[in-house]
CSV table of C-alpha atoms in Angstrom, one decimal:
chain,number,residue,atom,x,y,z
A,194,MET,CA,-0.4,-0.2,0.1
A,195,ALA,CA,3.1,2.4,1.2
A,196,LEU,CA,4.4,1.9,-3.0
A,197,GLY,CA,0.8,3.2,-4.9
A,198,SER,CA,0.9,6.1,-2.1
A,199,ALA,CA,4.2,6.9,-3.3
A,200,TRP,CA,3.6,6.3,-6.9
A,201,LYS,CA,0.3,8.5,-6.5
A,202,GLN,CA,2.5,11.5,-4.8
A,203,MET,CA,5.3,11.6,-7.5
A,204,SER,CA,2.3,11.3,-10.6
A,205,TRP,CA,0.6,13.7,-8.9
A,206,LEU,CA,4.0,16.0,-8.5
A,207,TYR,CA,4.9,15.1,-12.1
A,208,TYR,CA,1.5,16.0,-12.4
A,209,GLN,CA,2.4,19.9,-11.7
A,210,TYR,CA,6.1,19.8,-12.9
A,211,LEU,CA,4.2,19.4,-16.7
A,212,LEU,CA,1.0,22.3,-15.3
A,213,VAL,CA,3.8,24.7,-14.1
A,214,THR,CA,6.1,24.2,-17.1
A,215,ALA,CA,3.6,23.9,-19.9
A,216,LEU,CA,5.2,20.4,-20.7
A,217,TYR,CA,1.6,19.1,-20.8
A,218,MET,CA,1.1,20.6,-24.4
A,219,LEU,CA,3.9,18.3,-25.9
A,220,GLU,CA,4.4,15.7,-27.5
A,221,PRO,CA,6.4,13.1,-25.5
A,222,TRP,CA,9.4,12.8,-27.8
A,223,GLU,CA,9.8,17.0,-27.5
A,224,ARG,CA,9.1,16.8,-23.4
A,225,THR,CA,12.1,14.1,-23.5
A,226,VAL,CA,14.2,16.8,-25.9
A,227,PHE,CA,13.2,19.8,-23.7
A,228,ASN,CA,14.2,18.2,-20.6
A,229,ALA,CA,17.5,16.7,-21.9
A,230,PHE,CA,18.5,20.2,-22.7
A,231,PHE,CA,17.3,22.3,-19.7
A,232,LEU,CA,17.5,19.7,-16.9
A,233,ASN,CA,20.6,18.8,-17.4
A,234,ARG,CA,22.7,20.2,-14.9
A,235,SER,CA,25.9,20.4,-17.2
A,236,SER,CA,26.5,24.3,-18.5
A,237,ASP,CA,27.8,23.6,-21.6
A,238,SER,CA,24.7,21.9,-22.9
A,239,MET,CA,22.8,24.9,-21.4
A,240,LEU,CA,25.1,27.4,-23.3
A,241,VAL,CA,24.9,25.1,-26.3
A,242,SER,CA,21.0,25.4,-26.8
A,243,ILE,CA,20.6,29.0,-25.7
A,244,VAL,CA,23.7,30.3,-28.1
A,245,GLY,CA,21.5,27.4,-30.6
A,246,MET,CA,18.4,28.9,-29.8
A,247,ALA,CA,19.2,32.6,-30.4
A,248,LEU,CA,21.2,31.5,-33.8
A,249,TYR,CA,18.2,30.0,-35.1
A,250,THR,CA,15.9,33.0,-33.6
A,251,GLY,CA,18.0,35.6,-35.0
A,252,TYR,CA,18.8,33.4,-38.2
A,253,VAL,CA,14.2,33.1,-38.7
A,254,PHE,CA,13.1,36.7,-37.2
A,255,MET,CA,16.0,39.7,-37.5
A,256,PRO,CA,15.7,39.7,-41.7
A,257,GLN,CA,12.4,41.1,-41.2
A,258,HIS,CA,12.9,42.9,-38.7
A,259,ILE,CA,15.7,44.7,-40.3
A,260,MET,CA,13.6,45.1,-43.9
A,261,ALA,CA,10.8,46.3,-41.7
A,262,ILE,CA,13.2,49.2,-39.9
A,263,LEU,CA,14.5,50.0,-43.1
A,264,HIS,CA,11.2,50.5,-44.4
A,265,TYR,CA,10.2,52.3,-41.8
A,266,PHE,CA,13.2,55.2,-42.3
A,267,GLU,CA,12.2,55.0,-46.4
A,268,ILE,CA,16.0,53.7,-46.9
A,269,VAL,CA,14.5,50.2,-49.3
A,270,GLN,CA,10.9,51.4,-51.2
């Protein structure tokens, strides 16, 4: 009975973790990737993931913002 109670408590805590971090919306494989990158205690993997996300975001969104700024200042028509 104690094992069942402990399992129920751990399940509840895991469910709370999923709700707080909004991971309940992700697929199981996406949760695994998130946990592997962000819950790893190694600062190197955290640094690599942050730099990777920053580079990807810059590659995807910066050209749009630069063009909007150039259009705003009428440098490009």
